[in-house]
mmCIF file of C-alpha atoms in Angstrom:
data_model
loop_
_atom_site.group_PDB
_atom_site.id
_atom_site.type_symbol
_atom_site.label_atom_id
_atom_site.label_comp_id
_atom_site.label_asym_id
_atom_site.label_seq_id
_atom_site.Cartn_x
_atom_site.Cartn_y
_atom_site.Cartn_z
ATOM 1 C CA MET A 1 104.369 140.694 96.902
ATOM 2 C CA THR A 2 107.737 138.951 96.868
ATOM 3 C CA GLU A 3 108.934 136.436 94.362
ATOM 4 C CA ASN A 4 109.055 133.759 97.070
ATOM 5 C CA THR A 5 105.420 134.440 97.960
ATOM 6 C CA GLU A 6 104.422 134.116 94.326
ATOM 7 C CA LEU A 7 106.363 130.877 94.071
ATOM 8 C CA SER A 8 104.770 129.420 97.185
ATOM 9 C CA LYS A 9 101.295 130.311 95.919
ATOM 10 C CA ARG A 10 102.023 128.662 92.589
ATOM 11 C CA GLU A 11 103.304 125.558 94.328
ATOM 12 C CA LEU A 12 100.243 125.463 96.584
ATOM 13 C CA ASN A 13 97.930 125.785 93.603
ATOM 14 C CA LYS A 14 99.842 123.011 91.861
ATOM 15 C CA VAL A 15 99.422 120.710 94.863
ATOM 16 C CA ARG A 16 95.714 121.499 95.085
ATOM 17 C CA LYS A 17 95.204 120.866 91.382
ATOM 18 C CA ARG A 18 97.024 117.555 91.580
ATOM 19 C CA ALA A 19 94.858 116.495 94.523
ATOM 20 C CA GLU A 20 91.724 117.477 92.614
ATOM 21 C CA ILE A 21 92.803 115.433 89.596
ATOM 22 C CA VAL A 22 93.560 112.385 91.741
ATOM 23 C CA SER A 23 90.219 112.661 93.523
ATOM 24 C CA ILE A 24 88.239 112.844 90.274
ATOM 25 C CA ALA A 25 90.313 110.115 88.632
ATOM 26 C CA SER A 26 89.835 107.876 91.658
ATOM 27 C CA GLY A 27 86.061 107.936 91.268
ATOM 28 C CA MET A 28 86.303 107.282 87.547
ATOM 29 C CA PHE A 29 88.747 104.387 87.856
ATOM 30 C CA LEU A 30 86.711 102.702 90.583
ATOM 31 C CA GLU A 31 83.387 103.157 88.822
ATOM 32 C CA GLN A 32 84.414 102.564 85.206
ATOM 33 C CA GLY A 33 87.470 100.343 85.524
ATOM 34 C CA TYR A 34 91.021 100.906 84.340
ATOM 35 C CA ALA A 35 90.544 100.100 80.656
ATOM 36 C CA ALA A 36 87.410 102.209 80.216
ATOM 37 C CA THR A 37 88.878 105.254 81.933
ATOM 38 C CA THR A 38 90.830 107.497 79.569
ATOM 39 C CA MET A 39 93.067 110.479 80.159
ATOM 40 C CA SER A 40 90.832 112.486 77.828
ATOM 41 C CA GLY A 41 87.788 111.585 79.887
ATOM 42 C CA ILE A 42 89.551 112.554 83.099
ATOM 43 C CA ALA A 43 90.674 115.855 81.554
ATOM 44 C CA ASP A 44 87.080 116.608 80.564
ATOM 45 C CA ALA A 45 85.834 115.809 84.062
ATOM 46 C CA VAL A 46 88.515 117.935 85.676
ATOM 47 C CA GLY A 47 87.935 120.825 83.297
ATOM 48 C CA GLY A 48 90.558 122.958 81.648
ATOM 49 C CA SER A 49 93.007 121.830 79.031
ATOM 50 C CA LYS A 50 94.449 118.372 78.565
ATOM 51 C CA ALA A 51 97.862 119.956 78.801
ATOM 52 C CA THR A 52 97.167 120.684 82.471
ATOM 53 C CA LEU A 53 96.506 116.999 83.148
ATOM 54 C CA TRP A 54 99.622 115.906 81.275
ATOM 55 C CA ALA A 55 101.671 118.479 83.171
ATOM 56 C CA HIS A 56 100.857 116.632 86.396
ATOM 57 C CA PHE A 57 100.882 113.021 85.162
ATOM 58 C CA ALA A 58 102.927 111.602 82.313
ATOM 59 C CA SER A 59 100.622 108.629 81.715
ATOM 60 C CA LYS A 60 97.442 106.915 82.831
ATOM 61 C CA GLU A 61 99.599 104.447 84.757
ATOM 62 C CA ASP A 62 101.206 107.297 86.706
ATOM 63 C CA LEU A 63 97.782 108.707 87.539
ATOM 64 C CA PHE A 64 96.451 105.314 88.616
ATOM 65 C CA THR A 65 99.495 104.890 90.854
ATOM 66 C CA ALA A 66 98.651 108.210 92.489
ATOM 67 C CA VAL A 67 95.094 106.960 93.038
ATOM 68 C CA ILE A 68 96.448 103.837 94.733
ATOM 69 C CA ASP A 69 98.721 105.969 96.922
ATOM 70 C CA ARG A 70 95.718 108.060 97.940
ATOM 71 C CA HIS A 71 93.818 104.999 99.120
ATOM 72 C CA VAL A 72 96.875 103.462 100.765
ATOM 73 C CA GLU A 73 97.525 106.667 102.734
ATOM 74 C CA THR A 74 94.061 106.433 104.273
ATOM 75 C CA PHE A 75 94.578 102.752 105.014
ATOM 76 C CA ALA A 76 98.024 103.433 106.453
ATOM 77 C CA ARG A 77 96.696 106.016 108.904
ATOM 78 C CA ASP A 78 94.355 103.409 110.350
ATOM 79 C CA VAL A 79 97.139 100.831 110.496
ATOM 80 C CA ASP A 80 99.428 103.294 112.255
ATOM 81 C CA GLU A 81 96.822 103.855 114.957
ATOM 82 C CA VAL A 82 96.883 100.213 116.011
ATOM 83 C CA LEU A 83 100.450 99.149 115.152
ATOM 84 C CA THR A 84 102.938 102.004 115.179
ATOM 85 C CA GLY A 85 104.831 102.118 118.443
ATOM 86 C CA GLN A 86 103.024 99.021 119.718
ATOM 87 C CA SER A 87 104.822 96.045 121.204
ATOM 88 C CA PHE A 88 103.402 92.641 120.473
ATOM 89 C CA SER A 89 100.573 91.393 122.654
ATOM 90 C CA ILE A 90 97.481 89.332 121.965
ATOM 91 C CA PRO A 91 95.112 92.255 122.702
ATOM 92 C CA ALA A 92 97.095 94.493 120.330
ATOM 93 C CA LEU A 93 97.034 91.821 117.617
ATOM 94 C CA ARG A 94 93.295 91.358 118.105
ATOM 95 C CA ARG A 95 92.676 95.078 117.673
ATOM 96 C CA ALA A 96 94.923 95.184 114.604
ATOM 97 C CA CYS A 97 93.182 92.250 112.884
ATOM 98 C CA LEU A 98 89.748 93.763 113.442
ATOM 99 C CA ARG A 99 90.971 97.100 112.096
ATOM 100 C CA PHE A 100 92.452 95.404 109.005
ATOM 101 C CA ILE A 101 89.170 93.639 108.313
ATOM 102 C CA ASP A 102 87.262 96.894 108.683
ATOM 103 C CA CYS A 103 89.623 98.674 106.276
ATOM 104 C CA LEU A 104 89.627 95.840 103.732
ATOM 105 C CA LEU A 105 85.821 95.754 103.616
ATOM 106 C CA ARG A 106 85.320 99.476 103.103
ATOM 107 C CA THR A 107 83.566 100.255 99.851
ATOM 108 C CA SER A 108 86.552 102.039 98.290
ATOM 109 C CA SER A 109 88.930 99.219 99.277
ATOM 110 C CA VAL A 110 86.607 96.578 97.840
ATOM 111 C CA MET A 111 86.165 98.495 94.591
ATOM 112 C CA LEU A 112 89.924 98.954 94.195
ATOM 113 C CA TYR A 113 90.597 95.292 94.973
ATOM 114 C CA ARG A 114 88.015 94.157 92.416
ATOM 115 C CA LEU A 115 89.411 96.517 89.806
ATOM 116 C CA VAL A 116 92.944 95.182 90.236
ATOM 117 C CA THR A 117 91.911 91.519 90.280
ATOM 118 C CA SER A 118 89.637 91.875 87.246
ATOM 119 C CA GLU A 119 91.992 93.910 85.061
ATOM 120 C CA GLY A 120 95.398 93.011 86.473
ATOM 121 C CA GLU A 121 96.046 90.281 83.932
ATOM 122 C CA ARG A 122 95.462 92.642 81.004
ATOM 123 C CA PHE A 123 97.352 95.466 82.686
ATOM 124 C CA PRO A 124 100.083 93.912 84.865
ATOM 125 C CA GLU A 125 101.438 97.363 85.665
ATOM 126 C CA ILE A 126 98.400 98.162 87.823
ATOM 127 C CA LYS A 127 98.730 94.861 89.676
ATOM 128 C CA GLU A 128 102.383 95.589 90.416
ATOM 129 C CA ALA A 129 101.625 99.148 91.519
ATOM 130 C CA PHE A 130 98.857 97.979 93.829
ATOM 131 C CA TYR A 131 100.876 95.136 95.336
ATOM 132 C CA THR A 132 103.997 97.178 96.050
ATOM 133 C CA ARG A 133 102.072 100.105 97.515
ATOM 134 C CA GLY A 134 99.396 98.152 99.379
ATOM 135 C CA PRO A 135 100.003 94.585 100.587
ATOM 136 C CA ILE A 136 103.775 94.904 100.866
ATOM 137 C CA LYS A 137 103.491 98.040 103.003
ATOM 138 C CA LEU A 138 100.894 96.396 105.210
ATOM 139 C CA ARG A 139 103.025 93.309 105.691
ATOM 140 C CA GLY A 140 105.982 95.493 106.567
ATOM 141 C CA ALA A 141 103.989 97.131 109.354
ATOM 142 C CA ILE A 142 102.809 93.755 110.654
ATOM 143 C CA SER A 143 106.329 92.320 110.538
ATOM 144 C CA THR A 144 107.705 95.274 112.497
ATOM 145 C CA PHE A 145 104.996 94.695 115.104
ATOM 146 C CA PHE A 146 105.871 91.003 115.492
ATOM 147 C CA ALA A 147 109.589 91.802 115.541
ATOM 148 C CA THR A 148 109.107 93.511 118.910
ATOM 149 C CA ALA A 149 108.736 90.047 120.457
ATOM 150 C CA PHE A 150 110.024 87.460 117.982
ATOM 151 C CA ASP A 151 113.132 86.934 115.890
ATOM 152 C CA ALA A 152 113.102 87.849 112.199
ATOM 153 C CA GLU A 153 112.237 84.350 110.967
ATOM 154 C CA GLU A 154 109.266 83.962 113.310
ATOM 155 C CA ALA A 155 108.102 87.516 112.618
ATOM 156 C CA ALA A 156 108.065 86.734 108.881
ATOM 157 C CA ARG A 157 106.180 83.461 109.446
ATOM 158 C CA LEU A 158 103.548 85.097 111.630
ATOM 159 C CA THR A 159 103.190 87.999 109.217
ATOM 160 C CA GLN A 160 102.479 85.654 106.318
ATOM 161 C CA LEU A 161 100.003 83.681 108.404
ATOM 162 C CA ILE A 162 98.050 86.692 109.682
ATOM 163 C CA SER A 163 97.988 88.636 106.403
ATOM 164 C CA SER A 164 96.967 85.575 104.367
ATOM 165 C CA ALA A 165 94.248 84.618 106.840
ATOM 166 C CA VAL A 166 92.763 88.107 107.034
ATOM 167 C CA THR A 167 92.769 88.711 103.272
ATOM 168 C CA GLY A 168 91.361 85.225 102.742
ATOM 169 C CA TYR A 169 88.560 86.033 105.160
ATOM 170 C CA ARG A 170 87.898 89.222 103.194
ATOM 171 C CA SER A 171 87.560 87.204 99.982
ATOM 172 C CA ASP A 172 85.186 84.754 101.659
ATOM 173 C CA VAL A 173 83.017 87.587 102.967
ATOM 174 C CA LEU A 174 82.839 89.240 99.537
ATOM 175 C CA LEU A 175 81.611 86.008 97.941
ATOM 176 C CA ARG A 176 78.746 85.567 100.395
ATOM 177 C CA PRO A 177 75.211 86.515 99.358
ATOM 178 C CA THR A 178 74.750 88.327 102.694
ATOM 179 C CA PRO A 179 77.322 90.512 104.459
ATOM 180 C CA ALA A 180 79.143 89.442 107.612
ATOM 181 C CA ASP A 181 78.588 91.457 110.770
ATOM 182 C CA LEU A 182 80.981 92.549 113.511
ATOM 183 C CA ALA A 183 80.234 89.466 115.614
ATOM 184 C CA GLU A 184 81.439 87.255 112.762
ATOM 185 C CA HIS A 185 84.588 89.339 112.373
ATOM 186 C CA VAL A 186 85.319 88.996 116.081
ATOM 187 C CA ALA A 187 84.663 85.248 116.020
ATOM 188 C CA PHE A 188 87.020 84.807 113.065
ATOM 189 C CA VAL A 189 89.820 86.766 114.760
ATOM 190 C CA GLU A 190 89.414 84.862 118.033
ATOM 191 C CA ASN A 191 89.488 81.559 116.160
ATOM 192 C CA LEU A 192 92.563 82.603 114.188
ATOM 193 C CA ILE A 193 94.536 83.754 117.220
ATOM 194 C CA GLY A 194 93.440 80.736 119.241
ATOM 195 C CA HIS A 195 94.695 78.252 116.663
ATOM 196 C CA ILE A 196 98.147 79.733 116.123
ATOM 197 C CA ALA A 197 100.972 77.713 117.652
ATOM 198 C CA TRP A 198 102.637 80.689 119.275
ATOM 199 C CA PRO A 199 106.412 80.336 119.545
ATOM 200 C CA ALA A 200 108.055 81.346 122.776
ATOM 201 C CA PRO A 201 109.754 84.742 122.274
ATOM 202 C CA PRO A 202 113.432 84.026 123.083
ATOM 203 C CA GLU A 203 113.916 87.173 125.156
ATOM 204 C CA HIS A 204 110.414 87.833 126.374
ATOM 205 C CA GLY A 205 109.412 84.838 128.445
ATOM 206 C CA PRO A 206 106.872 82.158 127.573
ATOM 207 C CA ALA A 207 104.539 82.111 124.603
ATOM 208 C CA PRO A 208 101.443 84.304 124.846
ATOM 209 C CA ALA A 209 98.432 82.760 126.550
#
């Protein structure tokens, strides 16, 4: 067996171990909260020595950031399906908004959101990590989508409007004593799109109907 083969196997094992740690830590953070989850507890759950955990992550903050990235990657794949390579149209926007709502109301997304909002004041580093890796990335994808039909200023305005409305709807749904169904999601999106004063794209004809 060559040295390169040995190296590649070691690297593969390292990647697998890191993924295992992140997966276990994700469940612990979401179930116990950030403050109550300790590196020692994660090391015990993972098994093996604490040195192994510290070899992969220098701090609890670093590990929590990796957990956020794991959730954002899943979210991003769904966003890419409805936005990447798409030019602006009302049907495309409708599909995107419904997909965002679906993603935001998934159990893991709700648990992560509640964790960050409940503990973000005590631990501002987790709020910053979540915001830069989650909402900012999402808004970037939305802005790129709008930029296919509108100038930069209008794309930014529409991005703020859509993202704020959808996340606000998520918050409203989470506060209700009974869950909202798909029909309510659709009605909200139709109402939102119908009440936007669509600007006329300067190079793409009249405003969308």
